[in-house]
Coordinates of C-alpha atoms in Angstrom, one line a residue:
M298 CA 105.0 -162.4 0.0
V299 CA 106.3 -163.4 3.5
L300 CA 103.7 -161.1 5.1
H301 CA 100.9 -162.7 3.0
K302 CA 102.0 -166.2 4.1
K303 CA 102.1 -165.1 7.8
A304 CA 98.6 -163.6 7.5
V305 CA 97.2 -166.8 5.9
S306 CA 98.9 -168.9 8.7
L307 CA 97.5 -166.7 11.4
A308 CA 94.0 -166.6 9.9
A309 CA 94.1 -170.5 9.7
F310 CA 95.1 -170.7 13.3
F311 CA 92.2 -168.5 14.5
L312 CA 89.7 -170.4 12.3
L313 CA 91.1 -173.7 13.8
L314 CA 90.4 -172.4 17.3
L315 CA 87.0 -171.2 16.2
V316 CA 86.0 -174.6 14.7
I317 CA 87.2 -176.6 17.8
S318 CA 85.8 -174.1 20.4
S319 CA 82.4 -173.7 18.6
N320 CA 81.9 -177.5 18.5
Y321 CA 82.8 -177.9 22.1
V322 CA 80.5 -175.1 23.2
L323 CA 77.7 -176.6 21.1
Y324 CA 77.6 -179.8 23.2
H325 CA 78.9 -178.6 26.5
S326 CA 77.0 -175.4 27.3
S327 CA 73.4 -174.6 28.1
F328 CA 73.2 -172.2 25.2
G329 CA 74.5 -174.8 22.7
L330 CA 72.3 -177.6 24.0
Q331 CA 69.2 -175.3 23.7
S332 CA 70.0 -174.5 20.1
L333 CA 70.2 -178.2 19.1
P334 CA 67.3 -179.4 16.8
D335 CA 65.3 -182.5 17.5
D336 CA 66.9 -184.4 14.7
L337 CA 70.6 -184.3 15.7
N338 CA 72.1 -186.4 12.9
G339 CA 72.8 -183.5 10.6
V340 CA 74.4 -181.5 13.4
V341 CA 76.6 -184.5 14.5
V342 CA 77.6 -185.2 10.9
G343 CA 78.6 -181.5 10.6
S344 CA 80.7 -181.7 13.8
I345 CA 82.4 -184.9 12.6
L346 CA 83.3 -183.3 9.3
D347 CA 84.5 -180.2 11.1
L348 CA 86.8 -182.2 13.4
S349 CA 88.0 -184.8 10.9
L350 CA 88.4 -182.7 7.7
V351 CA 88.1 -179.0 8.3
A352 CA 90.2 -178.8 11.4
P353 CA 93.1 -180.9 9.9
L354 CA 93.1 -178.7 6.8
L355 CA 93.2 -175.6 8.9
F356 CA 96.0 -177.1 11.0
L357 CA 98.0 -177.9 7.9
A358 CA 97.5 -174.3 6.6
W359 CA 98.6 -172.9 9.9
Q360 CA 101.8 -175.0 9.9
R361 CA 102.3 -174.6 6.2
K362 CA 103.1 -178.4 5.9
F363 CA 101.0 -180.3 3.4
S364 CA 101.5 -184.1 3.1
V365 CA 99.0 -187.0 2.7
K366 CA 100.5 -188.9 5.7
Y367 CA 100.3 -185.9 8.0
F368 CA 96.6 -185.3 6.9
I369 CA 95.6 -188.9 7.5
V370 CA 97.2 -188.7 11.0
L371 CA 95.3 -185.5 11.8
M372 CA 92.1 -186.8 10.4
A373 CA 92.3 -189.9 12.6
T374 CA 93.1 -187.6 15.6
G375 CA 90.1 -185.5 14.7
L376 CA 87.8 -188.6 14.8
I377 CA 89.2 -189.6 18.2
A378 CA 88.7 -186.0 19.4
A379 CA 85.1 -186.1 18.2
R380 CA 84.5 -189.1 20.6
F381 CA 85.4 -186.8 23.5
I382 CA 83.7 -183.6 22.3
I383 CA 80.4 -185.1 21.1
P384 CA 78.4 -186.9 23.8
S385 CA 78.4 -190.6 23.4
E386 CA 74.6 -190.8 23.2
Y387 CA 74.7 -188.7 20.0
L388 CA 77.2 -191.0 18.3
V389 CA 75.3 -194.2 18.5
S390 CA 74.5 -194.1 14.7
F391 CA 78.1 -193.2 13.9
Q392 CA 80.2 -195.8 15.8
P393 CA 81.8 -197.4 12.6
V394 CA 83.1 -194.0 11.6
M395 CA 84.5 -193.3 15.1
W396 CA 86.2 -196.7 15.3
L397 CA 87.8 -195.9 11.9
G398 CA 89.8 -193.2 13.6
V399 CA 90.9 -195.5 16.4
G400 CA 91.9 -198.1 13.8
I401 CA 94.0 -195.7 11.8
E402 CA 95.7 -194.5 15.0
G403 CA 96.3 -198.1 16.0
V404 CA 98.0 -198.9 12.7
L405 CA 100.1 -195.8 13.0
I406 CA 101.1 -196.7 16.6
L407 CA 102.2 -200.1 15.4
F408 CA 104.3 -198.5 12.6
E409 CA 105.9 -196.1 15.1
L410 CA 106.6 -199.1 17.4
S411 CA 108.4 -200.8 14.6
L412 CA 110.5 -197.7 14.1
L413 CA 111.3 -197.8 17.8
F414 CA 112.5 -201.4 17.4
M415 CA 114.7 -200.4 14.5
L416 CA 116.1 -197.5 16.5
A417 CA 116.9 -199.7 19.5
K418 CA 118.6 -202.2 17.1
N419 CA 120.8 -199.4 15.6
V420 CA 121.7 -197.6 18.9
P421 CA 125.1 -199.4 19.3
P422 CA 126.4 -198.5 15.8
I423 CA 125.1 -194.9 16.2
L424 CA 126.9 -194.5 19.5
K425 CA 130.1 -196.0 18.0
R426 CA 129.9 -193.5 15.2
V427 CA 129.4 -190.6 17.7
K428 CA 132.4 -191.6 19.8
S429 CA 134.6 -191.8 16.7
S430 CA 133.6 -188.3 15.5
S431 CA 135.5 -185.2 16.4
L432 CA 132.3 -183.1 16.0
P433 CA 130.3 -181.7 18.9
L434 CA 127.8 -184.2 20.3
L435 CA 124.8 -182.2 19.1
F436 CA 126.1 -182.5 15.5
S437 CA 127.7 -186.0 15.5
F438 CA 124.7 -187.6 17.1
S439 CA 122.2 -186.0 14.7
R440 CA 124.5 -186.8 11.7
A441 CA 124.7 -190.5 12.8
V442 CA 121.0 -190.8 13.2
N443 CA 120.3 -189.1 9.9
E444 CA 122.6 -191.6 8.1
K445 CA 120.6 -194.5 9.5
F446 CA 117.1 -192.9 9.3
P447 CA 117.3 -190.1 6.7
K448 CA 113.5 -189.5 6.3
Q449 CA 112.0 -190.7 9.5
T450 CA 110.6 -187.6 11.2
F451 CA 109.3 -189.6 14.2
I452 CA 112.8 -191.0 14.9
H453 CA 114.4 -187.5 14.6
I454 CA 111.9 -186.2 17.1
L455 CA 112.6 -189.1 19.5
C456 CA 116.3 -188.6 19.2
S457 CA 115.9 -184.9 19.9
E458 CA 114.1 -185.9 23.1
M459 CA 116.9 -188.4 24.0
L460 CA 119.4 -185.5 23.7
M461 CA 117.3 -183.4 26.0
F462 CA 117.3 -186.1 28.7
Y463 CA 121.0 -186.8 28.2
Y464 CA 121.9 -183.1 28.7
A465 CA 119.5 -182.7 31.6
F466 CA 120.7 -185.7 33.6
G467 CA 123.9 -187.1 32.2
T468 CA 126.3 -184.1 31.8
W469 CA 126.8 -182.6 35.2
K470 CA 130.4 -183.8 35.6
K471 CA 131.4 -182.7 32.1
Q472 CA 133.5 -179.5 31.5
S473 CA 133.0 -177.0 28.7
N474 CA 135.3 -177.1 25.7
T475 CA 137.9 -174.3 26.0
E476 CA 139.9 -174.8 22.8
N477 CA 141.2 -171.8 20.8
N478 CA 138.7 -172.4 18.0
T479 CA 135.7 -172.3 20.3
F480 CA 133.6 -169.3 21.4
T481 CA 130.9 -169.0 24.0
L482 CA 127.7 -167.2 23.4
Y483 CA 126.2 -166.6 26.9
K484 CA 128.8 -165.6 29.5
R485 CA 128.5 -161.8 28.9
S486 CA 124.7 -162.0 29.4
S487 CA 122.2 -163.0 32.1
F488 CA 120.6 -165.6 29.8
I489 CA 121.3 -168.6 32.1
T490 CA 120.1 -166.7 35.2
F491 CA 117.0 -165.8 33.2
Q492 CA 116.5 -169.5 32.4
I493 CA 116.9 -170.5 36.1
M494 CA 114.3 -167.8 37.0
I495 CA 111.8 -169.4 34.6
I496 CA 112.5 -172.9 36.1
H497 CA 111.7 -171.5 39.6
A498 CA 108.5 -169.9 38.3
I499 CA 107.4 -173.2 36.7
V500 CA 108.1 -175.0 40.0
I501 CA 106.0 -172.5 42.0
E502 CA 103.2 -172.6 39.3
T503 CA 103.2 -176.4 39.3
L504 CA 102.8 -176.6 43.1
G505 CA 100.1 -174.0 43.2
L506 CA 98.0 -175.2 40.2
H507 CA 98.3 -178.8 41.1
W508 CA 97.0 -178.1 44.5
L509 CA 94.1 -175.9 43.2
L510 CA 93.1 -178.3 40.4
H511 CA 93.6 -181.6 42.1
N512 CA 90.1 -181.5 43.7
T513 CA 88.3 -180.1 40.7
S514 CA 89.8 -181.8 37.7
I515 CA 92.3 -184.6 38.4
I516 CA 92.9 -185.2 34.6
L517 CA 93.8 -181.5 33.9
S518 CA 95.9 -181.4 37.0
V519 CA 97.9 -184.5 35.9
V520 CA 98.3 -183.1 32.3
L521 CA 99.6 -179.8 33.5
L522 CA 101.9 -181.5 36.0
I523 CA 103.4 -183.6 33.2
L524 CA 103.8 -180.6 30.9
N525 CA 105.5 -178.6 33.6
I526 CA 107.9 -181.4 34.5
Y527 CA 108.8 -181.7 30.8
S528 CA 109.4 -177.9 30.6
I529 CA 111.7 -178.0 33.6
V530 CA 113.7 -180.9 32.1
F531 CA 113.9 -179.1 28.8
F532 CA 115.2 -175.9 30.4
I533 CA 117.8 -177.8 32.4
G534 CA 118.9 -179.7 29.3
D535 CA 119.0 -176.5 27.3
I536 CA 121.3 -174.8 29.9
Q537 CA 123.7 -177.7 29.9
A538 CA 123.7 -178.0 26.1
L539 CA 124.4 -174.3 25.8
R540 CA 127.2 -174.5 28.3
L541 CA 128.9 -177.6 26.8
N542 CA 128.5 -176.8 23.1
P543 CA 130.3 -173.5 22.3
L544 CA 130.5 -172.2 18.8
R545 CA 133.2 -174.2 17.0
I546 CA 135.3 -173.2 14.0
E547 CA 137.1 -175.8 11.9
D548 CA 139.1 -175.3 8.7
D549 CA 136.1 -175.4 6.5
H550 CA 133.0 -175.3 8.7
I551 CA 131.4 -173.4 11.6
Y552 CA 129.4 -175.5 14.0
I553 CA 127.0 -173.3 16.0
S554 CA 124.3 -174.2 18.4
F555 CA 122.2 -172.4 21.0
G556 CA 121.3 -175.0 23.6
L557 CA 118.7 -177.5 22.3
A558 CA 116.6 -174.9 20.5
K559 CA 118.7 -174.6 17.3
R560 CA 121.9 -175.6 15.6
M561 CA 123.5 -175.1 12.3
E562 CA 126.5 -176.3 10.3
I563 CA 127.9 -173.6 7.9
S564 CA 130.5 -174.2 5.3
F565 CA 132.8 -171.3 4.6
K566 CA 132.2 -172.0 0.9
D567 CA 128.6 -171.1 1.4
I568 CA 129.3 -167.7 2.9
E569 CA 128.8 -164.8 0.5
E570 CA 129.4 -161.8 2.8
I571 CA 130.2 -160.8 6.4
I572 CA 128.3 -157.8 7.6
E573 CA 129.9 -155.8 10.4
D574 CA 128.2 -152.4 9.9
T575 CA 126.8 -151.3 13.2
H576 CA 123.8 -149.5 11.7
T577 CA 122.8 -152.6 9.8
L578 CA 123.3 -154.9 12.8
E579 CA 121.0 -152.7 14.9
Q580 CA 118.2 -152.9 12.4
K581 CA 115.3 -155.3 12.9
I582 CA 116.4 -158.8 12.0
P583 CA 114.5 -160.1 8.9
S584 CA 112.5 -163.4 9.0
N585 CA 114.9 -165.2 6.8
T586 CA 117.7 -164.8 9.4
I587 CA 118.4 -167.3 12.2
E588 CA 119.7 -165.8 15.5
F589 CA 122.3 -167.2 17.8
I590 CA 122.1 -164.5 20.4
A591 CA 121.8 -164.8 24.2
R592 CA 118.9 -162.4 25.0
D593 CA 118.0 -161.4 28.5
F594 CA 116.6 -158.2 30.0
E595 CA 118.7 -155.9 27.8
T596 CA 118.4 -155.1 24.1
V597 CA 121.4 -156.7 22.4
H598 CA 122.5 -156.9 18.7
P599 CA 124.6 -159.4 16.8
N600 CA 128.4 -158.9 16.4
L601 CA 128.2 -159.9 12.8
L602 CA 125.8 -161.1 10.2
L603 CA 126.7 -163.9 7.8
T604 CA 124.9 -163.7 4.4
L605 CA 124.8 -167.1 2.6
K606 CA 125.0 -167.8 -1.1
S607 CA 121.9 -169.9 -0.8
P608 CA 119.6 -170.9 2.1
V609 CA 121.2 -173.4 4.5
E610 CA 119.3 -175.8 6.6
A611 CA 119.2 -175.4 10.4
T612 CA 117.8 -177.9 13.0
L613 CA 115.3 -176.4 15.4
F614 CA 113.4 -177.7 18.4
M615 CA 112.3 -181.4 18.2
G616 CA 114.4 -181.9 15.1
I617 CA 112.4 -179.5 12.9
K618 CA 114.3 -178.5 9.8
K619 CA 114.2 -175.0 8.3
K620 CA 116.4 -173.1 5.8
Y621 CA 117.8 -169.6 6.4
K622 CA 119.6 -167.1 4.1
Q623 CA 121.4 -165.1 6.9
V624 CA 122.9 -166.0 10.3
A625 CA 123.1 -163.4 13.1
I626 CA 125.7 -164.3 15.7
R627 CA 126.8 -162.7 19.0
V628 CA 129.7 -164.2 20.9
D629 CA 131.6 -163.2 24.1
D630 CA 134.9 -162.5 22.3
P631 CA 133.8 -160.8 19.1
H632 CA 137.3 -159.5 18.0
A633 CA 138.9 -162.9 18.1
F634 CA 135.8 -164.5 16.5
K635 CA 135.8 -162.0 13.6
K636 CA 139.5 -162.4 13.0
I637 CA 139.4 -166.2 12.7
V638 CA 136.2 -166.2 10.6
K639 CA 137.7 -163.7 8.1
E640 CA 140.9 -165.8 7.9
R641 CA 139.0 -169.0 7.2
L642 CA 136.7 -167.3 4.7
E643 CA 139.7 -165.9 2.8
K644 CA 141.3 -169.3 2.7
A645 CA 138.1 -170.9 1.4
Q646 CA 137.7 -168.2 -1.3
R647 CA 141.3 -168.8 -2.4
N648 CA 140.7 -172.5 -2.7
L649 CA 137.7 -171.8 -5.0
I650 CA 139.8 -169.8 -7.4

């Protein structure tokens, strides 16, 4: 069943690329222009339908997220994309349809701006709640935001970006938590060194590509420059978040995060089994398992695998939510970690009896 879903998702992605690329080639290559008939209206209508209906549906199938609001946003985006892909002289008869996409996007932008105003208004109480919480910042901030805006995906994405900039620029003087109930995940690996190497590679690529593309395509040059700067900021923030947020064990919960990429709150009451068998841990990790493992140049395996009674929600990049049935964890001090996890799990099981 899982393989079938992945196959459908992959097929939808390739079809999406095919739809977009074929429409672009049709209007921007000598072969495509030669194949256009004298009466272009039918071809233009087909391209508009491809970009405003077919492409959004394929995108939804690829992402496996189906919602009316999401489809409307994608449809409007497709209409705007059509204005750039289809030459303007071919769109003279279809201007009202094109402006419909702009209008929808305008309404959505106004709606998002209103959410921004609401967020700005609620920043003081959110920060007050964060300061009064004993939880790690990644968890206390997200919990405070979720209490104020429980179903606002845009706000969650924005707050995720705020955390990225905070960790990248505002945490250099902070020290890592070294309490007895905390465990680091990266010190016995070269993960941070690997991240720094990636940052260096991005810097070199940015300088080289920006210089090469500046004289040929200024727009592409600027877009790549912005994306590369964002990537550098993300990696710096990710390193700081990993360093300052070790795995933390409380009486009834485990708070575990891996930089900015993923985090999860696990109640001991939700743990069904702890797997320590070496042979099992060295097997390929299934798709319903979230990893908290610092991977570098060597092949490493988890210290233990937590099997949950039912899937528990984890927060991924940009605030995306996904549920997992198992949790693979690798820490720098596995013996002490296993000992305290077993003690807390036994205590939780006794309280349930």
